[in-house]
């Protein structure tokens, strides 16, 4: 598979729209910092006033956080998981690809996970800061709390224990935590009424076979000059 390089930021103004097939970066800063700790090169599937859809191809080289002293974050006890410094680690996206759907201004994005045979496994509502667009992609801050939504339309909160731990560690203050929970409840209403994007048929979407996997650029953490 050929890998193309995401174009470096040229100092110009952010494009109004991306075209299907454009390759951009989907990034998250560490909570309360300007430091990018998650960076996923993605291919634009759709972009208009109402929705940005991007594809994370299997095997894409990405950046994800690890604890600065080495171990996996998930192996660290909750009490200290959000208290230890993190660093950015180069890795590959493992498992099947993921489609991410984001409405401008909404404090979450909705991700679709499929099995290998393209049976829909689940949707995943990732609560996050409304994304900022810049010429090279979008930036946000992950809000730790998430919601899993299943094909039978049942749903459950995910990572409530981490959400609590992040508050105890002072990464998310009380007011912000309340706003995040409120956003989550808005998302729950959307799920229960089976509104967009759940009702829009995205589970039948497939990536264009002509797309190549975008490469992680060396300057993946460059400032987002909006
Ligand atoms: Mg999350």
PDB file of C-alpha atoms and ligand atoms in Angstrom:
ATOM      1  CA  UNK A   1       0.000   0.000   0.000  1.00  0.00           C
ATOM      2  CA  UNK A   2       1.389   3.400  -0.891  1.00  0.00           C
ATOM      3  CA  UNK A   3       1.506   6.071   1.753  1.00  0.00           C
ATOM      4  CA  UNK A   4       1.144   9.713   0.838  1.00  0.00           C
ATOM      5  CA  UNK A   5       2.415  12.541   2.961  1.00  0.00           C
ATOM      6  CA  UNK A   6      -0.060  14.973   4.442  1.00  0.00           C
ATOM      7  CA  UNK A   7       0.953  18.369   3.042  1.00  0.00           C
ATOM      8  CA  UNK A   8       2.789  20.633   5.469  1.00  0.00           C
ATOM      9  CA  UNK A   9       1.014  23.775   6.639  1.00  0.00           C
ATOM     10  CA  UNK A  10       1.842  26.475   4.123  1.00  0.00           C
ATOM     11  CA  UNK A  11       0.915  29.484   6.238  1.00  0.00           C
ATOM     12  CA  UNK A  12      -2.170  30.198   4.169  1.00  0.00           C
ATOM     13  CA  UNK A  13      -5.732  30.383   5.367  1.00  0.00           C
ATOM     14  CA  UNK A  14      -7.643  27.255   6.260  1.00  0.00           C
ATOM     15  CA  UNK A  15      -9.531  25.768   3.336  1.00  0.00           C
ATOM     16  CA  UNK A  16     -13.258  26.312   3.481  1.00  0.00           C
ATOM     17  CA  UNK A  17     -13.958  22.741   2.480  1.00  0.00           C
ATOM     18  CA  UNK A  18     -12.084  19.527   2.004  1.00  0.00           C
ATOM     19  CA  UNK A  19     -12.871  17.172  -0.861  1.00  0.00           C
ATOM     20  CA  UNK A  20     -13.437  13.442  -0.525  1.00  0.00           C
ATOM     21  CA  UNK A  21     -10.014  11.795  -0.622  1.00  0.00           C
ATOM     22  CA  UNK A  22      -8.172  14.738   0.963  1.00  0.00           C
ATOM     23  CA  UNK A  23      -5.818  13.668   3.732  1.00  0.00           C
ATOM     24  CA  UNK A  24      -5.828  15.655   6.976  1.00  0.00           C
ATOM     25  CA  UNK A  25      -4.909  15.215  10.657  1.00  0.00           C
ATOM     26  CA  UNK A  26      -7.415  14.424  13.409  1.00  0.00           C
ATOM     27  CA  UNK A  27      -5.757  15.567  16.626  1.00  0.00           C
ATOM     28  CA  UNK A  28      -6.394  15.895  20.369  1.00  0.00           C
ATOM     29  CA  UNK A  29      -4.446  17.970  22.846  1.00  0.00           C
ATOM     30  CA  UNK A  30      -3.667  16.679  26.328  1.00  0.00           C
ATOM     31  CA  UNK A  31      -6.331  17.872  28.799  1.00  0.00           C
ATOM     32  CA  UNK A  32      -5.745  21.496  29.702  1.00  0.00           C
ATOM     33  CA  UNK A  33      -2.598  21.767  27.578  1.00  0.00           C
ATOM     34  CA  UNK A  34      -1.574  22.891  24.095  1.00  0.00           C
ATOM     35  CA  UNK A  35       0.345  19.698  23.549  1.00  0.00           C
ATOM     36  CA  UNK A  36      -0.905  17.310  20.886  1.00  0.00           C
ATOM     37  CA  UNK A  37      -0.953  13.771  22.315  1.00  0.00           C
ATOM     38  CA  UNK A  38      -3.198  12.078  19.763  1.00  0.00           C
ATOM     39  CA  UNK A  39      -2.737  12.492  16.023  1.00  0.00           C
ATOM     40  CA  UNK A  40      -4.439  10.317  13.407  1.00  0.00           C
ATOM     41  CA  UNK A  41      -3.880  10.932   9.708  1.00  0.00           C
ATOM     42  CA  UNK A  42      -7.299  10.455   8.108  1.00  0.00           C
ATOM     43  CA  UNK A  43      -8.966  10.596   4.699  1.00  0.00           C
ATOM     44  CA  UNK A  44     -11.934  12.925   4.230  1.00  0.00           C
ATOM     45  CA  UNK A  45     -15.073  11.006   3.232  1.00  0.00           C
ATOM     46  CA  UNK A  46     -17.502  13.923   3.298  1.00  0.00           C
ATOM     47  CA  UNK A  47     -17.381  17.595   4.248  1.00  0.00           C
ATOM     48  CA  UNK A  48     -20.164  20.160   4.178  1.00  0.00           C
ATOM     49  CA  UNK A  49     -21.784  22.746   6.475  1.00  0.00           C
ATOM     50  CA  UNK A  50     -23.444  20.043   8.548  1.00  0.00           C
ATOM     51  CA  UNK A  51     -20.955  17.215   8.751  1.00  0.00           C
ATOM     52  CA  UNK A  52     -17.316  16.240   8.460  1.00  0.00           C
ATOM     53  CA  UNK A  53     -16.699  12.510   7.986  1.00  0.00           C
ATOM     54  CA  UNK A  54     -13.191  11.049   8.003  1.00  0.00           C
ATOM     55  CA  UNK A  55     -11.767   7.562   7.681  1.00  0.00           C
ATOM     56  CA  UNK A  56      -8.973   6.099   9.810  1.00  0.00           C
ATOM     57  CA  UNK A  57      -7.575   3.302   7.639  1.00  0.00           C
ATOM     58  CA  UNK A  58      -6.325   0.079   9.253  1.00  0.00           C
ATOM     59  CA  UNK A  59      -2.587   0.231   9.929  1.00  0.00           C
ATOM     60  CA  UNK A  60      -2.340   4.031   9.756  1.00  0.00           C
ATOM     61  CA  UNK A  61       0.727   5.340  11.534  1.00  0.00           C
ATOM     62  CA  UNK A  62      -0.546   7.492  14.423  1.00  0.00           C
ATOM     63  CA  UNK A  63       0.468   9.237  17.619  1.00  0.00           C
ATOM     64  CA  UNK A  64      -1.020   8.099  20.903  1.00  0.00           C
ATOM     65  CA  UNK A  65      -0.158   8.947  24.505  1.00  0.00           C
ATOM     66  CA  UNK A  66       1.794   6.682  26.825  1.00  0.00           C
ATOM     67  CA  UNK A  67       3.057   7.353  30.328  1.00  0.00           C
ATOM     68  CA  UNK A  68       6.341   9.221  30.106  1.00  0.00           C
ATOM     69  CA  UNK A  69       8.065   6.516  32.150  1.00  0.00           C
ATOM     70  CA  UNK A  70       7.064   3.917  29.600  1.00  0.00           C
ATOM     71  CA  UNK A  71       4.079   1.751  30.508  1.00  0.00           C
ATOM     72  CA  UNK A  72       0.694   1.631  28.843  1.00  0.00           C
ATOM     73  CA  UNK A  73      -1.816   4.087  30.318  1.00  0.00           C
ATOM     74  CA  UNK A  74      -4.447   1.369  30.615  1.00  0.00           C
ATOM     75  CA  UNK A  75      -2.150  -0.637  32.907  1.00  0.00           C
ATOM     76  CA  UNK A  76      -1.703   2.247  35.358  1.00  0.00           C
ATOM     77  CA  UNK A  77      -4.014   2.250  38.416  1.00  0.00           C
ATOM     78  CA  UNK A  78      -6.836   4.798  38.122  1.00  0.00           C
ATOM     79  CA  UNK A  79      -5.634   6.719  41.174  1.00  0.00           C
ATOM     80  CA  UNK A  80      -2.412   7.690  39.391  1.00  0.00           C
ATOM     81  CA  UNK A  81      -3.399   7.297  35.719  1.00  0.00           C
ATOM     82  CA  UNK A  82      -4.080  11.025  35.279  1.00  0.00           C
ATOM     83  CA  UNK A  83      -1.357  12.230  37.610  1.00  0.00           C
ATOM     84  CA  UNK A  84       1.696  10.995  35.732  1.00  0.00           C
ATOM     85  CA  UNK A  85       3.253  12.849  32.812  1.00  0.00           C
ATOM     86  CA  UNK A  86       2.399  11.541  29.365  1.00  0.00           C
ATOM     87  CA  UNK A  87       4.380  11.523  26.200  1.00  0.00           C
ATOM     88  CA  UNK A  88       3.559  11.028  22.550  1.00  0.00           C
ATOM     89  CA  UNK A  89       4.284   7.614  21.089  1.00  0.00           C
ATOM     90  CA  UNK A  90       4.412   6.647  17.416  1.00  0.00           C
ATOM     91  CA  UNK A  91       2.322   3.569  16.693  1.00  0.00           C
ATOM     92  CA  UNK A  92       0.010   2.006  14.100  1.00  0.00           C
ATOM     93  CA  UNK A  93      -3.771   1.946  14.211  1.00  0.00           C
ATOM     94  CA  UNK A  94      -4.555  -1.656  15.066  1.00  0.00           C
ATOM     95  CA  UNK A  95      -7.710  -3.501  14.110  1.00  0.00           C
ATOM     96  CA  UNK A  96     -10.290  -2.491  11.546  1.00  0.00           C
ATOM     97  CA  UNK A  97     -10.711   1.052  10.257  1.00  0.00           C
ATOM     98  CA  UNK A  98     -12.940   3.643  11.893  1.00  0.00           C
ATOM     99  CA  UNK A  99     -15.249   6.266  10.408  1.00  0.00           C
ATOM    100  CA  UNK A 100     -15.517   9.467  12.452  1.00  0.00           C
ATOM    101  CA  UNK A 101     -18.488  11.801  12.031  1.00  0.00           C
ATOM    102  CA  UNK A 102     -18.489  15.313  13.453  1.00  0.00           C
ATOM    103  CA  UNK A 103     -21.020  18.134  13.215  1.00  0.00           C
ATOM    104  CA  UNK A 104     -19.486  21.609  13.486  1.00  0.00           C
ATOM    105  CA  UNK A 105     -19.885  23.009  17.009  1.00  0.00           C
ATOM    106  CA  UNK A 106     -21.114  19.779  18.563  1.00  0.00           C
ATOM    107  CA  UNK A 107     -19.212  18.668  21.698  1.00  0.00           C
ATOM    108  CA  UNK A 108     -18.808  15.095  20.497  1.00  0.00           C
ATOM    109  CA  UNK A 109     -17.938  13.043  17.439  1.00  0.00           C
ATOM    110  CA  UNK A 110     -19.531   9.707  16.562  1.00  0.00           C
ATOM    111  CA  UNK A 111     -17.267   6.850  15.504  1.00  0.00           C
ATOM    112  CA  UNK A 112     -18.314   3.685  13.696  1.00  0.00           C
ATOM    113  CA  UNK A 113     -16.554   0.393  14.422  1.00  0.00           C
ATOM    114  CA  UNK A 114     -17.071  -2.611  12.171  1.00  0.00           C
ATOM    115  CA  UNK A 115     -16.050  -6.263  12.364  1.00  0.00           C
ATOM    116  CA  UNK A 116     -13.787  -7.691   9.684  1.00  0.00           C
ATOM    117  CA  UNK A 117     -16.791  -8.734   7.603  1.00  0.00           C
ATOM    118  CA  UNK A 118     -18.200  -5.183   7.823  1.00  0.00           C
ATOM    119  CA  UNK A 119     -20.920  -6.061  10.297  1.00  0.00           C
ATOM    120  CA  UNK A 120     -21.443  -2.954  12.436  1.00  0.00           C
ATOM    121  CA  UNK A 121     -20.015  -3.614  15.890  1.00  0.00           C
ATOM    122  CA  UNK A 122     -20.992  -0.328  17.525  1.00  0.00           C
ATOM    123  CA  UNK A 123     -21.118   3.431  17.340  1.00  0.00           C
ATOM    124  CA  UNK A 124     -19.024   5.322  19.865  1.00  0.00           C
ATOM    125  CA  UNK A 125     -19.894   8.839  20.996  1.00  0.00           C
ATOM    126  CA  UNK A 126     -16.591  10.465  21.885  1.00  0.00           C
ATOM    127  CA  UNK A 127     -17.320  13.481  24.062  1.00  0.00           C
ATOM    128  CA  UNK A 128     -14.841  16.218  23.188  1.00  0.00           C
ATOM    129  CA  UNK A 129     -14.335  19.954  22.747  1.00  0.00           C
ATOM    130  CA  UNK A 130     -16.016  21.155  19.522  1.00  0.00           C
ATOM    131  CA  UNK A 131     -13.302  20.780  16.935  1.00  0.00           C
ATOM    132  CA  UNK A 132     -11.208  23.657  15.620  1.00  0.00           C
ATOM    133  CA  UNK A 133     -10.485  23.442  11.906  1.00  0.00           C
ATOM    134  CA  UNK A 134      -7.176  24.534  10.544  1.00  0.00           C
ATOM    135  CA  UNK A 135      -5.522  24.051   7.168  1.00  0.00           C
ATOM    136  CA  UNK A 136      -4.058  20.671   8.119  1.00  0.00           C
ATOM    137  CA  UNK A 137      -7.006  19.120   9.932  1.00  0.00           C
ATOM    138  CA  UNK A 138      -9.015  19.463  13.124  1.00  0.00           C
ATOM    139  CA  UNK A 139      -7.970  19.837  16.766  1.00  0.00           C
ATOM    140  CA  UNK A 140      -9.910  19.068  19.900  1.00  0.00           C
ATOM    141  CA  UNK A 141      -9.562  17.968  23.507  1.00  0.00           C
ATOM    142  CA  UNK A 142     -10.890  14.572  24.552  1.00  0.00           C
ATOM    143  CA  UNK A 143     -13.351  14.727  27.450  1.00  0.00           C
ATOM    144  CA  UNK A 144     -12.619  11.199  28.703  1.00  0.00           C
ATOM    145  CA  UNK A 145     -16.281  10.205  29.166  1.00  0.00           C
ATOM    146  CA  UNK A 146     -17.782   8.293  26.219  1.00  0.00           C
ATOM    147  CA  UNK A 147     -20.971   6.477  25.193  1.00  0.00           C
ATOM    148  CA  UNK A 148     -21.129   3.164  23.312  1.00  0.00           C
ATOM    149  CA  UNK A 149     -24.196   2.609  21.113  1.00  0.00           C
ATOM    150  CA  UNK A 150     -25.090  -0.831  19.785  1.00  0.00           C
ATOM    151  CA  UNK A 151     -26.932  -1.934  16.628  1.00  0.00           C
ATOM    152  CA  UNK A 152     -30.025  -2.785  18.738  1.00  0.00           C
ATOM    153  CA  UNK A 153     -30.001   0.918  19.773  1.00  0.00           C
ATOM    154  CA  UNK A 154     -29.057   0.166  23.384  1.00  0.00           C
ATOM    155  CA  UNK A 155     -26.314   2.357  24.841  1.00  0.00           C
ATOM    156  CA  UNK A 156     -24.034   2.643  27.858  1.00  0.00           C
ATOM    157  CA  UNK A 157     -21.652   5.163  29.364  1.00  0.00           C
ATOM    158  CA  UNK A 158     -17.985   4.215  28.919  1.00  0.00           C
ATOM    159  CA  UNK A 159     -14.979   5.230  30.962  1.00  0.00           C
ATOM    160  CA  UNK A 160     -16.972   6.764  33.820  1.00  0.00           C
ATOM    161  CA  UNK A 161     -14.213   5.579  36.163  1.00  0.00           C
ATOM    162  CA  UNK A 162     -11.575   7.441  34.128  1.00  0.00           C
ATOM    163  CA  UNK A 163     -13.802  10.526  33.968  1.00  0.00           C
ATOM    164  CA  UNK A 164     -13.953  10.475  37.785  1.00  0.00           C
ATOM    165  CA  UNK A 165     -10.197   9.907  38.078  1.00  0.00           C
ATOM    166  CA  UNK A 166      -9.441  12.806  35.709  1.00  0.00           C
ATOM    167  CA  UNK A 167     -11.532  15.086  37.946  1.00  0.00           C
ATOM    168  CA  UNK A 168      -9.818  13.867  41.096  1.00  0.00           C
ATOM    169  CA  UNK A 169      -6.461  14.538  39.472  1.00  0.00           C
ATOM    170  CA  UNK A 170      -7.565  18.106  38.714  1.00  0.00           C
ATOM    171  CA  UNK A 171      -7.438  17.737  34.916  1.00  0.00           C
ATOM    172  CA  UNK A 172     -11.156  18.426  34.586  1.00  0.00           C
ATOM    173  CA  UNK A 173     -12.712  20.880  37.066  1.00  0.00           C
ATOM    174  CA  UNK A 174     -16.178  20.585  38.538  1.00  0.00           C
ATOM    175  CA  UNK A 175     -17.836  23.079  36.161  1.00  0.00           C
ATOM    176  CA  UNK A 176     -16.282  21.487  33.116  1.00  0.00           C
ATOM    177  CA  UNK A 177     -17.247  18.011  34.295  1.00  0.00           C
ATOM    178  CA  UNK A 178     -20.854  19.156  34.667  1.00  0.00           C
ATOM    179  CA  UNK A 179     -20.809  20.593  31.134  1.00  0.00           C
ATOM    180  CA  UNK A 180     -19.353  17.346  29.780  1.00  0.00           C
ATOM    181  CA  UNK A 181     -22.065  15.275  31.491  1.00  0.00           C
ATOM    182  CA  UNK A 182     -24.733  17.645  30.113  1.00  0.00           C
ATOM    183  CA  UNK A 183     -23.293  17.201  26.613  1.00  0.00           C
ATOM    184  CA  UNK A 184     -23.399  13.451  27.176  1.00  0.00           C
ATOM    185  CA  UNK A 185     -27.053  13.625  28.146  1.00  0.00           C
ATOM    186  CA  UNK A 186     -27.778  15.606  24.958  1.00  0.00           C
ATOM    187  CA  UNK A 187     -26.109  12.823  23.025  1.00  0.00           C
ATOM    188  CA  UNK A 188     -28.201  10.264  24.915  1.00  0.00           C
ATOM    189  CA  UNK A 189     -31.366  12.113  23.853  1.00  0.00           C
ATOM    190  CA  UNK A 190     -30.159  11.956  20.249  1.00  0.00           C
ATOM    191  CA  UNK A 191     -29.559   8.219  20.600  1.00  0.00           C
ATOM    192  CA  UNK A 192     -32.953   7.593  22.179  1.00  0.00           C
ATOM    193  CA  UNK A 193     -34.781   9.493  19.441  1.00  0.00           C
ATOM    194  CA  UNK A 194     -32.490   7.809  16.886  1.00  0.00           C
ATOM    195  CA  UNK A 195     -31.542  11.085  15.255  1.00  0.00           C
ATOM    196  CA  UNK A 196     -28.473  11.948  13.156  1.00  0.00           C
ATOM    197  CA  UNK A 197     -26.040  10.446  12.531  1.00  0.00           C
ATOM    198  CA  UNK A 198     -27.436   7.127  13.795  1.00  0.00           C
ATOM    199  CA  UNK A 199     -30.404   7.144  11.390  1.00  0.00           C
ATOM    200  CA  UNK A 200     -28.380   8.208   8.345  1.00  0.00           C
ATOM    201  CA  UNK A 201     -27.171   4.842   7.061  1.00  0.00           C
ATOM    202  CA  UNK A 202     -23.452   5.422   7.664  1.00  0.00           C
ATOM    203  CA  UNK A 203     -23.127   1.766   8.672  1.00  0.00           C
ATOM    204  CA  UNK A 204     -23.418   0.988   4.935  1.00  0.00           C
ATOM    205  CA  UNK A 205     -20.647   3.418   3.997  1.00  0.00           C
ATOM    206  CA  UNK A 206     -17.395   1.922   2.682  1.00  0.00           C
ATOM    207  CA  UNK A 207     -14.030   3.577   1.947  1.00  0.00           C
ATOM    208  CA  UNK A 208     -13.157   4.321  -1.677  1.00  0.00           C
ATOM    209  CA  UNK A 209     -10.834   1.450  -2.702  1.00  0.00           C
ATOM    210  CA  UNK A 210      -8.644   3.904  -4.620  1.00  0.00           C
ATOM    211  CA  UNK A 211      -7.668   5.764  -1.424  1.00  0.00           C
ATOM    212  CA  UNK A 212      -4.146   5.336  -0.131  1.00  0.00           C
ATOM    213  CA  UNK A 213      -3.278   5.323   3.555  1.00  0.00           C
ATOM    214  CA  UNK A 214      -2.092   8.770   4.652  1.00  0.00           C
ATOM    215  CA  UNK A 215       1.351   8.957   6.216  1.00  0.00           C
ATOM    216  CA  UNK A 216       2.101  10.544   9.565  1.00  0.00           C
ATOM    217  CA  UNK A 217       4.093  13.705   8.767  1.00  0.00           C
ATOM    218  CA  UNK A 218       7.250  14.442  10.787  1.00  0.00           C
ATOM    219  CA  UNK A 219       5.698  17.718  11.949  1.00  0.00           C
ATOM    220  CA  UNK A 220       2.482  16.101  13.158  1.00  0.00           C
ATOM    221  CA  UNK A 221       2.548  18.337  16.270  1.00  0.00           C
ATOM    222  CA  UNK A 222       2.942  21.624  14.382  1.00  0.00           C
ATOM    223  CA  UNK A 223       0.823  24.513  15.685  1.00  0.00           C
ATOM    224  CA  UNK A 224      -2.659  24.754  14.237  1.00  0.00           C
ATOM    225  CA  UNK A 225      -2.544  28.144  12.585  1.00  0.00           C
ATOM    226  CA  UNK A 226      -6.209  28.712  12.146  1.00  0.00           C
TER     227      UNK A 226
HETATM  228 MG1  LIG B   1     -13.022   9.696  24.619  1.00  0.00          MG
END
